[in-house]
CSV table of C-alpha atoms in Angstrom, one decimal:
chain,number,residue,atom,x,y,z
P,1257,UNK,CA,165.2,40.7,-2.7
P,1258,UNK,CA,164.1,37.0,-2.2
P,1259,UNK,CA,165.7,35.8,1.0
P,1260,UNK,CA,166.4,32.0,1.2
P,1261,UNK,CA,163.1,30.5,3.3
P,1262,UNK,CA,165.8,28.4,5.4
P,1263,UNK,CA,168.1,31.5,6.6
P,1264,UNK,CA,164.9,33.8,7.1
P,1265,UNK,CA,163.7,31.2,9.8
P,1266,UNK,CA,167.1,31.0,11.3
P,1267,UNK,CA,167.9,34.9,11.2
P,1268,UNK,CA,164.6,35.1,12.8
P,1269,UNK,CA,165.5,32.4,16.1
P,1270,UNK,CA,168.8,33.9,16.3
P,1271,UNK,CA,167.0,37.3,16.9
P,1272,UNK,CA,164.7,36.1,19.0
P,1273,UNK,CA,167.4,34.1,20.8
P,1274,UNK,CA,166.5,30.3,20.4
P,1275,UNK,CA,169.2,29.5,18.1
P,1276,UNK,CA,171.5,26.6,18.8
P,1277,UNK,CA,175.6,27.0,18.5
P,1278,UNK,CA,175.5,25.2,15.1
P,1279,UNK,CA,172.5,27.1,13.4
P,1280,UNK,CA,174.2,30.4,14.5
P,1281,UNK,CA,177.2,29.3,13.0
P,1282,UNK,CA,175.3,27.8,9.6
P,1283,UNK,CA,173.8,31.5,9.4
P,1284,UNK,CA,177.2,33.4,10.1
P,1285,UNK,CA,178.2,31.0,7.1
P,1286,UNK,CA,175.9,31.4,4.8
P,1287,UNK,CA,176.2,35.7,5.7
P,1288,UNK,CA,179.9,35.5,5.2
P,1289,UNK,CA,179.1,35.1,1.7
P,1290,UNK,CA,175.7,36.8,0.6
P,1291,UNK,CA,176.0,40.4,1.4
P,1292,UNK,CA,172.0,41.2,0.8
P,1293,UNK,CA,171.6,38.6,3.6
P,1294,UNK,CA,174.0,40.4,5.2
P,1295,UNK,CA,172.1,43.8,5.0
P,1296,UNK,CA,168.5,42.1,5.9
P,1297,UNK,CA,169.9,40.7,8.8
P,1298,UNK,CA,170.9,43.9,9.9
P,1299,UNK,CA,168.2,45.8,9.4
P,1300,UNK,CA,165.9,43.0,11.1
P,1301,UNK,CA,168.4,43.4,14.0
P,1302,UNK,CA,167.9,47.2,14.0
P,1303,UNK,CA,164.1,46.5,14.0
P,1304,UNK,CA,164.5,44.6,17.1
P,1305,UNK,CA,166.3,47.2,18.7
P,1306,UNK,CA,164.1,49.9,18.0
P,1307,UNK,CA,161.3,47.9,19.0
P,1308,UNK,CA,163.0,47.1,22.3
P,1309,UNK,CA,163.7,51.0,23.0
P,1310,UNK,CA,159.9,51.3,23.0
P,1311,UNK,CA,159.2,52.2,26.8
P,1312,UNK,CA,155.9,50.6,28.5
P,1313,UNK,CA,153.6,53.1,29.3
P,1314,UNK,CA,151.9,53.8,32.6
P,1315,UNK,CA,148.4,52.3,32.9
P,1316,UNK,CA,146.2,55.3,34.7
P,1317,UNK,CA,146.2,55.7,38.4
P,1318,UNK,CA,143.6,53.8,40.8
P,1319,UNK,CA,143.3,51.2,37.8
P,1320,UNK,CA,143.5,48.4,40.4
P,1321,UNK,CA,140.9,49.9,42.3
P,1322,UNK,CA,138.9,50.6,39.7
P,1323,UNK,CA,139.1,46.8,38.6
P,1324,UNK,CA,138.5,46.3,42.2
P,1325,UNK,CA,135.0,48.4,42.7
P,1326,UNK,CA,133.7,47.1,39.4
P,1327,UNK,CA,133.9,43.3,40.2
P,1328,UNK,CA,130.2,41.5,39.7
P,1329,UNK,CA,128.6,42.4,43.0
P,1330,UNK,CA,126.6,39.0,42.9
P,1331,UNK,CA,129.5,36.5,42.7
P,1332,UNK,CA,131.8,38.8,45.2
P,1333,UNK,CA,129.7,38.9,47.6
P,1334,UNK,CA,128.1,35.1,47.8
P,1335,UNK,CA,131.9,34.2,47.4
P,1336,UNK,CA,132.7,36.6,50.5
P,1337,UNK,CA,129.3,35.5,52.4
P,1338,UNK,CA,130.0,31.5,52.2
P,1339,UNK,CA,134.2,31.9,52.2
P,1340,UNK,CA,133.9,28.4,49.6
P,1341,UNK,CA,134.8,28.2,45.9
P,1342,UNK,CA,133.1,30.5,44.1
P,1343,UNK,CA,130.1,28.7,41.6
P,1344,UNK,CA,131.8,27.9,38.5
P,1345,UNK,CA,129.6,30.0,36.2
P,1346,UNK,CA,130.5,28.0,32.9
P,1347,UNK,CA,132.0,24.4,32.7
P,1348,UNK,CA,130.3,21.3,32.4
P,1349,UNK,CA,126.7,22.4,33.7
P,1350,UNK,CA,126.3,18.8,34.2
P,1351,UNK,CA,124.1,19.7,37.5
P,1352,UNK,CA,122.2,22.1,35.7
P,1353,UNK,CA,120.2,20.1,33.3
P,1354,UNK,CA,117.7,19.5,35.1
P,1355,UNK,CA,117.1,22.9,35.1
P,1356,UNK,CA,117.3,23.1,31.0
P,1357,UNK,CA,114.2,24.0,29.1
P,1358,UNK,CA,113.6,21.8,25.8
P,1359,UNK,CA,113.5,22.9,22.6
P,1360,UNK,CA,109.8,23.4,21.6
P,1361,UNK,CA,108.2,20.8,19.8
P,1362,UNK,CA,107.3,21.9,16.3
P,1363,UNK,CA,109.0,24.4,16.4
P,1364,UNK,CA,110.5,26.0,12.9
P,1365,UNK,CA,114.0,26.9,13.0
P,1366,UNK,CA,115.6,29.1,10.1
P,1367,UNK,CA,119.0,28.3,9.6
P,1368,UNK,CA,121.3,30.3,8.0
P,1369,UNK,CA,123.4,29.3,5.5
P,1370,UNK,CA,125.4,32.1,4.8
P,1371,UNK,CA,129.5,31.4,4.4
P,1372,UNK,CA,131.8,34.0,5.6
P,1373,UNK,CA,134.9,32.6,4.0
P,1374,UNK,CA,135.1,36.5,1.7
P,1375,UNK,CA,135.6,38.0,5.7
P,1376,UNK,CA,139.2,38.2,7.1
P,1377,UNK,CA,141.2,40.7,9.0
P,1378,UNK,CA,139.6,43.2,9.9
P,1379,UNK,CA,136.4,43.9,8.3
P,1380,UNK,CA,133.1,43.6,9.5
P,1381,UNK,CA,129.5,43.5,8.1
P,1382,UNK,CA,126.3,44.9,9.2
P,1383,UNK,CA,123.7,42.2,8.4
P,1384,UNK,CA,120.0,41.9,8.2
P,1385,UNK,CA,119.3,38.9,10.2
P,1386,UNK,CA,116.5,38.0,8.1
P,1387,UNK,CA,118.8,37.2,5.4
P,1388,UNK,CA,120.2,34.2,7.4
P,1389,UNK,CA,117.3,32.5,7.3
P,1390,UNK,CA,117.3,28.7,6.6
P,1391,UNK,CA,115.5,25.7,7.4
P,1392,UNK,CA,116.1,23.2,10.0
P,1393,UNK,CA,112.7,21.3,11.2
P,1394,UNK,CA,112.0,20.6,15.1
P,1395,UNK,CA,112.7,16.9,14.4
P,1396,UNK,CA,116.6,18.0,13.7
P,1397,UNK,CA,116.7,20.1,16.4
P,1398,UNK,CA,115.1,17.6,19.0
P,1399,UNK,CA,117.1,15.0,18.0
P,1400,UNK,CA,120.2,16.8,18.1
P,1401,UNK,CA,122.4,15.9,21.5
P,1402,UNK,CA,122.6,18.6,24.5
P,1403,UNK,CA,126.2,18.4,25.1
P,1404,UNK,CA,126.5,21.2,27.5
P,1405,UNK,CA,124.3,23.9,29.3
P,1406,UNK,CA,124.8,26.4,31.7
P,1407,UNK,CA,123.2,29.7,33.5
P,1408,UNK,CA,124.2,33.3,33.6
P,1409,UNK,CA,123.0,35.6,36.2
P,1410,UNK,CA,124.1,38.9,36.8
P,1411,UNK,CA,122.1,42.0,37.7
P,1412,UNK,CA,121.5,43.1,33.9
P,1413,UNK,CA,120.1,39.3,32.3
P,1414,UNK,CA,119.2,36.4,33.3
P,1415,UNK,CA,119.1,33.1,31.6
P,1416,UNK,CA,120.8,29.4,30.0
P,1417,UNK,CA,123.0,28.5,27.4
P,1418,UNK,CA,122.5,25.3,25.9
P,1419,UNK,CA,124.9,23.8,23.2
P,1420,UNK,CA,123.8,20.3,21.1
P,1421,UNK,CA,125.1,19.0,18.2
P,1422,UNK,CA,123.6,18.7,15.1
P,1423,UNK,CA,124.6,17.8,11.6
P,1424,UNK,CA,124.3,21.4,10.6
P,1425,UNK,CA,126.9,22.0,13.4
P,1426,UNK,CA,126.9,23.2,17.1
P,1427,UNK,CA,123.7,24.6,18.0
P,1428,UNK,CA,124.1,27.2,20.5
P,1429,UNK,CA,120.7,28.4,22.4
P,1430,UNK,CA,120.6,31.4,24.4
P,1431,UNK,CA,117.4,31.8,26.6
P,1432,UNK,CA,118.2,35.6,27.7
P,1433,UNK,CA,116.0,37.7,30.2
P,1434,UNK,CA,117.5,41.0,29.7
P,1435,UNK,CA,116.8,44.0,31.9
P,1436,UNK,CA,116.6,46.7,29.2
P,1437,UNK,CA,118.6,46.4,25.8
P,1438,UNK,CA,121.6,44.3,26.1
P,1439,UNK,CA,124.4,43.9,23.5
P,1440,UNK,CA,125.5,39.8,23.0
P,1441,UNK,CA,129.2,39.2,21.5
P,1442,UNK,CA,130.1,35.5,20.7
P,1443,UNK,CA,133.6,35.3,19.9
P,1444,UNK,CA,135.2,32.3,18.1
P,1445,UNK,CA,137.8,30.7,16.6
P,1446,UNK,CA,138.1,31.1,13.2
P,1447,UNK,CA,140.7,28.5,12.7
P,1448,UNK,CA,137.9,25.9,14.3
P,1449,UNK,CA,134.7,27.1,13.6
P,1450,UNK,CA,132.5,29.4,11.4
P,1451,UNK,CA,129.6,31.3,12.0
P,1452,UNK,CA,126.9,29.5,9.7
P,1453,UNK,CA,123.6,32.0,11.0
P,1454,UNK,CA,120.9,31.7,13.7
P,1455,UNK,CA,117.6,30.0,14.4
P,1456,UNK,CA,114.6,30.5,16.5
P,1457,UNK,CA,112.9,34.1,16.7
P,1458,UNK,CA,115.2,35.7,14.2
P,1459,UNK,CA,113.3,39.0,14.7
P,1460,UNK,CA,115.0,39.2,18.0
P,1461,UNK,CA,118.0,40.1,16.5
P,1462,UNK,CA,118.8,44.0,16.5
P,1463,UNK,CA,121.7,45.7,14.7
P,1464,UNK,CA,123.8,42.5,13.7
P,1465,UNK,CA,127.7,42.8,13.2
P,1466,UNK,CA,129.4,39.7,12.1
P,1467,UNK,CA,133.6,39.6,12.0
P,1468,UNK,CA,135.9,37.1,11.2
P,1469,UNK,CA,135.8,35.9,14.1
P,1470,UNK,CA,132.8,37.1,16.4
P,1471,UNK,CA,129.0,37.8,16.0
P,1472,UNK,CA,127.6,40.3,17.9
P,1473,UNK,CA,123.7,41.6,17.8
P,1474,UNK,CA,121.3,43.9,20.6
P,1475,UNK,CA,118.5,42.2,22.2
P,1476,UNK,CA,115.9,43.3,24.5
P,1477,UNK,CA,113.7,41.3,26.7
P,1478,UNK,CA,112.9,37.8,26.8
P,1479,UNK,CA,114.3,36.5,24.0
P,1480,UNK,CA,115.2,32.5,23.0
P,1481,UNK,CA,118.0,33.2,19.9
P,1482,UNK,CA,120.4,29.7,18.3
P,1483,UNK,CA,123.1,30.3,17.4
P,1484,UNK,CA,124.4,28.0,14.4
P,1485,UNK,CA,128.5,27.2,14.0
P,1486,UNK,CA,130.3,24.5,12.2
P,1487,UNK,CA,132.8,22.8,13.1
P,1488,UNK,CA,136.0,23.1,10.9
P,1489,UNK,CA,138.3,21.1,12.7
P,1490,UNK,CA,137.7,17.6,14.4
P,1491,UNK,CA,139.2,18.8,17.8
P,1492,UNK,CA,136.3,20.7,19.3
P,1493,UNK,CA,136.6,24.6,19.8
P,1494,UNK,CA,135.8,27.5,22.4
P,1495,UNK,CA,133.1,29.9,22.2
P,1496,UNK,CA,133.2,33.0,24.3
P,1497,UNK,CA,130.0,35.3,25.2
P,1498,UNK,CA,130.0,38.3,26.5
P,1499,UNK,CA,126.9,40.1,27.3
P,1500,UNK,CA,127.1,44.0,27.9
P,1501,UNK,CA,124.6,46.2,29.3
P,1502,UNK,CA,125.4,50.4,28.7
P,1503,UNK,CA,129.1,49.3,27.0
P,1504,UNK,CA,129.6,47.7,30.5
P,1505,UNK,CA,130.2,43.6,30.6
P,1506,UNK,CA,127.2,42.2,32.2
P,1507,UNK,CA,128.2,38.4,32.1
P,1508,UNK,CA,129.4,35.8,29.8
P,1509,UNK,CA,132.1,33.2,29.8
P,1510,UNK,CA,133.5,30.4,27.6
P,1511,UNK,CA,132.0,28.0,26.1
P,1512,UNK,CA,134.1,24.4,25.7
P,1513,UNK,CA,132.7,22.7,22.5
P,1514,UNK,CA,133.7,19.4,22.6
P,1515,UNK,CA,134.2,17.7,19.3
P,1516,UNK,CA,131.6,15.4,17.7
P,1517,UNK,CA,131.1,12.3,19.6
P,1518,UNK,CA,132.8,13.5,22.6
P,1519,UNK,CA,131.4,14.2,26.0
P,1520,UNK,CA,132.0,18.3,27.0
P,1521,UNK,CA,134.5,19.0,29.2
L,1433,UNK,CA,158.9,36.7,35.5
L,1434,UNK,CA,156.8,36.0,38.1
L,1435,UNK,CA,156.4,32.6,39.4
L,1436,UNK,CA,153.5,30.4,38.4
L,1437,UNK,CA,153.2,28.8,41.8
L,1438,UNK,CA,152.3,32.3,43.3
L,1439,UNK,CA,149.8,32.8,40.4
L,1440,UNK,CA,148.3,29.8,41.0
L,1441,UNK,CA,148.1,30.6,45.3
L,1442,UNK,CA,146.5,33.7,44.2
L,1443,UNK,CA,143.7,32.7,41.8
L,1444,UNK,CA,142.9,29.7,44.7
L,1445,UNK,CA,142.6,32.5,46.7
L,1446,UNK,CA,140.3,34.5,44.4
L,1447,UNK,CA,138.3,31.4,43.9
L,1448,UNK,CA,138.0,30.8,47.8
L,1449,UNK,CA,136.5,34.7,47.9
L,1450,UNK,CA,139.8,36.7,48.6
L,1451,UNK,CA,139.4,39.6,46.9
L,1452,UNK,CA,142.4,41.1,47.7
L,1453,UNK,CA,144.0,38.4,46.2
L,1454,UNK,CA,142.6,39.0,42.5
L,1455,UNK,CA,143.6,43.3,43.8
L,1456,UNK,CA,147.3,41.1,43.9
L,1457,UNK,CA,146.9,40.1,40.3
L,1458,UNK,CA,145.5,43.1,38.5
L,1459,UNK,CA,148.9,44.6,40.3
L,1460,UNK,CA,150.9,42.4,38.8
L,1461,UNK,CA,149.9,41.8,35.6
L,1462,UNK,CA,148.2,45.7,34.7
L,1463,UNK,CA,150.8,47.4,32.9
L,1464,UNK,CA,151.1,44.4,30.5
L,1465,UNK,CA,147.6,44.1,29.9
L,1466,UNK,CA,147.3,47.9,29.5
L,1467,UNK,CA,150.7,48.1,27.4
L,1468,UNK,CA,149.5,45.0,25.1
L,1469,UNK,CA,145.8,46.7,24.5
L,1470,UNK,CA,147.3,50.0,23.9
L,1471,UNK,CA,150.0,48.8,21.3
L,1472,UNK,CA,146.8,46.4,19.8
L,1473,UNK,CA,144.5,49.4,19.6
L,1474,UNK,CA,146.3,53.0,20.0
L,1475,UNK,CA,144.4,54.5,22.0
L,1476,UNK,CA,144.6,55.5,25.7
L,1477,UNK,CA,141.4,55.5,26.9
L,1478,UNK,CA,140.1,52.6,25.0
L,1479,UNK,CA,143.1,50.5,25.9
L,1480,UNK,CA,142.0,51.3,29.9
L,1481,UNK,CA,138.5,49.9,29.0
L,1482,UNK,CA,139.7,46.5,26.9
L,1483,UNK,CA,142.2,46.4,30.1
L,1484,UNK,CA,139.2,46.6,32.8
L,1485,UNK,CA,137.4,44.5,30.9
L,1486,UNK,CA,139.9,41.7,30.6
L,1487,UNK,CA,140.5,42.0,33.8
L,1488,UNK,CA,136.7,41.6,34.6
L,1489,UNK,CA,136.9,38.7,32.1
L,1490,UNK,CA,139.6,37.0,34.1
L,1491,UNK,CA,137.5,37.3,37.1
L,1492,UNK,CA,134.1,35.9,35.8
L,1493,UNK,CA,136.2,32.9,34.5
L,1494,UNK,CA,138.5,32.1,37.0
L,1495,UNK,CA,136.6,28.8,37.9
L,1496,UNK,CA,137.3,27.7,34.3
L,1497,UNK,CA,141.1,28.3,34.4
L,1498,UNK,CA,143.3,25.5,33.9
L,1499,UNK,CA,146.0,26.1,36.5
L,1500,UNK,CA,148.1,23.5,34.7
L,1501,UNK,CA,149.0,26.5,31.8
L,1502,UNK,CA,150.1,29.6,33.2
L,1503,UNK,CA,148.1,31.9,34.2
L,1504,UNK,CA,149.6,34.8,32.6
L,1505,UNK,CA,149.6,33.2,29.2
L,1506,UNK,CA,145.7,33.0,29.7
L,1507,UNK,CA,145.1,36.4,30.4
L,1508,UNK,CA,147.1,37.7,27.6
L,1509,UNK,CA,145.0,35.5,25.7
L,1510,UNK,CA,142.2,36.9,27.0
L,1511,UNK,CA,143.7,40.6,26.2
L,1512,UNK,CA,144.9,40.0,22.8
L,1513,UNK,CA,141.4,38.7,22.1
L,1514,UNK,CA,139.4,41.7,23.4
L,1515,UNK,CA,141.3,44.1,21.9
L,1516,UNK,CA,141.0,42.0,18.5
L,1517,UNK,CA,137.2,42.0,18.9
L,1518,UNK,CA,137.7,45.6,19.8
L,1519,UNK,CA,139.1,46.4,16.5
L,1520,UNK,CA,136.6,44.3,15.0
L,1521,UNK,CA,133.9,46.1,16.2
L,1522,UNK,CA,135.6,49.7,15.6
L,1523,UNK,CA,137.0,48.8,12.7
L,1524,UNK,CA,139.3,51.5,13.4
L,1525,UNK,CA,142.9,51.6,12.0
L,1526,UNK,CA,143.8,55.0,12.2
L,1527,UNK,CA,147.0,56.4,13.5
L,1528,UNK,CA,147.0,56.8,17.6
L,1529,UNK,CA,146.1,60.8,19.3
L,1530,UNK,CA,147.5,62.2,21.8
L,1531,UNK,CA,151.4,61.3,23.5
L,1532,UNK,CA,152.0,59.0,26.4
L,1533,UNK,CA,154.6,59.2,28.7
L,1534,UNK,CA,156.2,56.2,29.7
L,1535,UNK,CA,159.4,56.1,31.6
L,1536,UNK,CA,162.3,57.3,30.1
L,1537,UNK,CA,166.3,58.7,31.3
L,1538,UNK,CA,166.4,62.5,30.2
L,1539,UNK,CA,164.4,65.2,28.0
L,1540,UNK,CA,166.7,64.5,25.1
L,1541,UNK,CA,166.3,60.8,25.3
L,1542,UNK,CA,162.5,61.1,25.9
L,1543,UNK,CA,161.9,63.4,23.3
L,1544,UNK,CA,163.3,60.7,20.9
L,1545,UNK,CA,162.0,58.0,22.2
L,1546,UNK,CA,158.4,59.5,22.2
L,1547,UNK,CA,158.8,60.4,18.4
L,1548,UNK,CA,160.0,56.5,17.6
L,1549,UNK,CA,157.5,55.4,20.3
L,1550,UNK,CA,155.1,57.5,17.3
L,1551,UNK,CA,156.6,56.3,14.1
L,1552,UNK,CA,156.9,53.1,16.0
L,1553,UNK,CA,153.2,52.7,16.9
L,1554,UNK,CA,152.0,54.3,13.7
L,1555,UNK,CA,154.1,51.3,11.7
L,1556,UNK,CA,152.2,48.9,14.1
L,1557,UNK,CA,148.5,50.0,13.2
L,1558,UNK,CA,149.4,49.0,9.3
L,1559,UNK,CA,149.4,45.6,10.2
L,1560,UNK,CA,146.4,43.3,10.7
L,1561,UNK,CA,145.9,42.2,14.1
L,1562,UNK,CA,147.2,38.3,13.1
L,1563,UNK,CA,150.5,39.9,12.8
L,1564,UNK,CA,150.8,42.8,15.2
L,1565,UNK,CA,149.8,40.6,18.0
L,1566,UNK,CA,153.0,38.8,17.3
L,1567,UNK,CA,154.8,41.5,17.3
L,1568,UNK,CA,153.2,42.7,20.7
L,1569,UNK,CA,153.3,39.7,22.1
L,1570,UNK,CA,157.3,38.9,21.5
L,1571,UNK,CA,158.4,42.7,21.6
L,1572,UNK,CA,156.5,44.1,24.1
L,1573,UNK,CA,155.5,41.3,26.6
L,1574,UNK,CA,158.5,39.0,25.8
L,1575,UNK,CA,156.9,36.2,25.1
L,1576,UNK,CA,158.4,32.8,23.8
L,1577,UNK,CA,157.0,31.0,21.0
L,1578,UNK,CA,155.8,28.6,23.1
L,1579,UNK,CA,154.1,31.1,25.2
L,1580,UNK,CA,152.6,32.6,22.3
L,1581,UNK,CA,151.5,29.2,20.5
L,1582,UNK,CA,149.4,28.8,23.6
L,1583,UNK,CA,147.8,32.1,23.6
L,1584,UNK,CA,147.0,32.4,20.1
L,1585,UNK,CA,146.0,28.7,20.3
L,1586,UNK,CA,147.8,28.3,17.2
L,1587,UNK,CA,150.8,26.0,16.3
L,1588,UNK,CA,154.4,27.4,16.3
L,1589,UNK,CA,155.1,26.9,13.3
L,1590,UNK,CA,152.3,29.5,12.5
L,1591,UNK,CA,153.0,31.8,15.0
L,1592,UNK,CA,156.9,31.8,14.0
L,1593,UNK,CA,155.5,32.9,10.0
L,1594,UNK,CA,153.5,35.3,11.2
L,1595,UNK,CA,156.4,36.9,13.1
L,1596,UNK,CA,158.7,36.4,10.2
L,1597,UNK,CA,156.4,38.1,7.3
L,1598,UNK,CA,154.9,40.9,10.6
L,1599,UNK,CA,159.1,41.7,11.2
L,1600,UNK,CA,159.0,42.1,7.0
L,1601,UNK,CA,156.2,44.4,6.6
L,1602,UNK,CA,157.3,46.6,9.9
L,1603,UNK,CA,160.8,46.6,8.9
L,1604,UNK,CA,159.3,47.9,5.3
L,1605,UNK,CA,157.1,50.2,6.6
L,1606,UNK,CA,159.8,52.4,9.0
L,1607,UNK,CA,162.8,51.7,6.7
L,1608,UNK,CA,160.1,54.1,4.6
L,1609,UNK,CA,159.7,56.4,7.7
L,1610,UNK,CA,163.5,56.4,7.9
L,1611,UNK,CA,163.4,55.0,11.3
L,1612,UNK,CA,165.8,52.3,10.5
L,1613,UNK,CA,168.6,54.3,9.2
């Protein structure tokens, strides 16, 4: 059965409650006189009501506790120690440039330029990283504008996360001192950006995973890996990173892209 | 619902180095978190670590949160999108293991309510995770469409036909089961 697009919508807000007087009225109408209507709208009703019967289930005991005890040790105690704000680990990192190491002259960077528009849902692909490779020369990548860098410390990696703008896209450098093997997880929004491949010391890349919406790889050491995404929207996007050491987060934040031309956040 | 204003007190607190005041939070806003990673990835134990870890999320990013949106439409963010990436990096859609009890009235009642709770959750895991974080976001954490906009960080208008055709394809799937007779 076909329903008419305009009554679907409206059985839909009067389930969910937002209907006005008259479009509650238009829909008891337009009911009155198709009976297949008549018998969706019931059933959708009944679907509501079974989903509403659904009790919420317990989350285990101690969880809060257990939330409590596994807090970052680092930013808990300094925040404890100095009783002031908490250091915003991600934002503008406008104080932190000076800290920011620069892209190495002459250096080659392969850039992928794989498209992912075949991935949706759920599926997921395990990649050889060397099959991203590109090219970008060091004169792109020099030229291209820092727009936002940052650290991360924690007790399992150490490092900075620099973002420019290229024409390829938004290069995202990660310059990760990891205490043992780390896994990285960029998550991002498909609607906004796609995943276009990495540059710089590809080989650094261990067991890569790439989603619809998030790349994820294992790394080990000291290890300078870009990250390359494209825009697909003109209204900037948000990038998140989490680093995990033994399944356990070990950092990360979000990353506010700023659209071309305009200053991060 | 709880009031933004204390949300906001609290996560100044957290950001001022009150501890106790993020302990106030995870209170608050657990069994949600919990409930939505559970219905997103059936499965007890895992939904307890996507839980821990969104709270641990939270926590690392407070200093980024915008207290001009509420702050419990960011952390369900923040949980519908670990338990997406979960899923992602599973890949795992099978039917959930094992029963949960949740609070119900009698043994008769319970017993029926944990056998649709079953069909119920079964049903959910046939969707893709567009669609049944819709679905757990309006049925089982009451959000508005507003509310949900935000957190998906998609218009209404999208999140309103992704309910519609998610409300088709469950209603399909336990009219099947015979759980809407």
């Amino acid at each position: 059965m076909s329903l008419d697009p305009r009554f679907a919508e409206l059985m839909n807000h009067v389930i969910d409650g937002v209907a006005s007087t008259d479009e509650s009225a238009k829909l008891q109408s337009h009911l009155a006189s198709h009976a297949e209507a008549g018998e969706e709208f019931a059933r959708l009703k009944k679907l509501s009501g079974v989903l509403g019967r659904i009790g919420a289930v317990e989350p285990p005991p101690g969880f809060t506790q257990s939330v409590l005890a596994s807090l970052p040790a680092s930013r808990r105690e300094r925040a404890a120690r100095s009783k002031e704000p908490a250091r915003r680990p991600w934002g503008s990192g406008r104080s932190l440039l000076q800290y920011g190491y620069a892209m190495a002259a002459g250096l080659l960077l392969g850039v992928a330029v794989a498209h992912w528009s075949g991935l949706g849902g759920q599926d997921s692909r395990s990649l050889d990283p060397s099959a991203l490779a590109g090219s970008m020369t060091s004169r792109e990548a020099s030229g291209a504008a820092l727009i936002l860098e940052t650290a991360l410390e924690s007790s399992r990696v150490k490092g900075t996360v620099q973002v420019r703008h290229a024409e390829a896209g938004y290069l995202i450098a990660l310059d990760l001192d990891a205490s043992g093997t780390v896994q990285v997880v960029l998550g991002y929004e498909p609607e906004r950006a796609a995943f276009r491949g990495f540059a710089q010391e590809i080989d650094a890349v261990q067991g890569l995973v790439v989603t619809a919406d998030t790349v994820s790889w294992s790394q080990s050491g000291h290890r300078r890996t870009t990250v390359v995404m494209t825009p697909r929207t003109g209204s900037g996007t948000r990038v998140d990173l989490r680093i995990e050491a033994d399944g356990v987060a070990a950092g990360g934040g979000t990353l506010d892209l700023p659209a071309q031309g305009e200053p991060a956040p | 619902m709880v009031s933004p204003t204390d949300d906001a007190e609290l996560v100044r607190g957290c950001l001022d180095g009150d501890v106790r005041a993020f302990g106030t939070l995870v209170d608050r806003y657990q069994k949600a978190i919990f409930n939505a990673a559970l219905r997103m990835v059936s499965d007890f134990e895992e939904a307890k670590d996507i839980a821990q870890n969104v709270f641990l999320k939270a926590y690392e990013n407070l200093p980024s949160y915008d207290p001009t949106y509420r702050f419990y439409s960011w952390i369900y963010r923040i949980a519908v999108n670990e338990s997406i990436n979960h899923l992602h990096r599973r890949n795992r859609t099978e039917p959930m293991e094992g029963e949960w009890e949740s609070a119900q009235r009698g043994p008769e009642e319970a017993f029926a309510n944990a056998e649709l709770g079953r069909v119920v959750q079964d049903a959910l895991m046939t969707l893709k995770s567009d669609y049944r974080s819709v679905v757990v976001l309006r049925h089982f954490l009451d959000c508005s469409y507003e509310e949900m906009s935000q957190i998906l960080q998609v218009p209404e208008k999208t999140v309103k036909s992704r309910l519609f055709t998610a409300r088709q394809l469950l209603k399909d799937v336990l009219q099947r089961k015979g759980a809407l007779t």
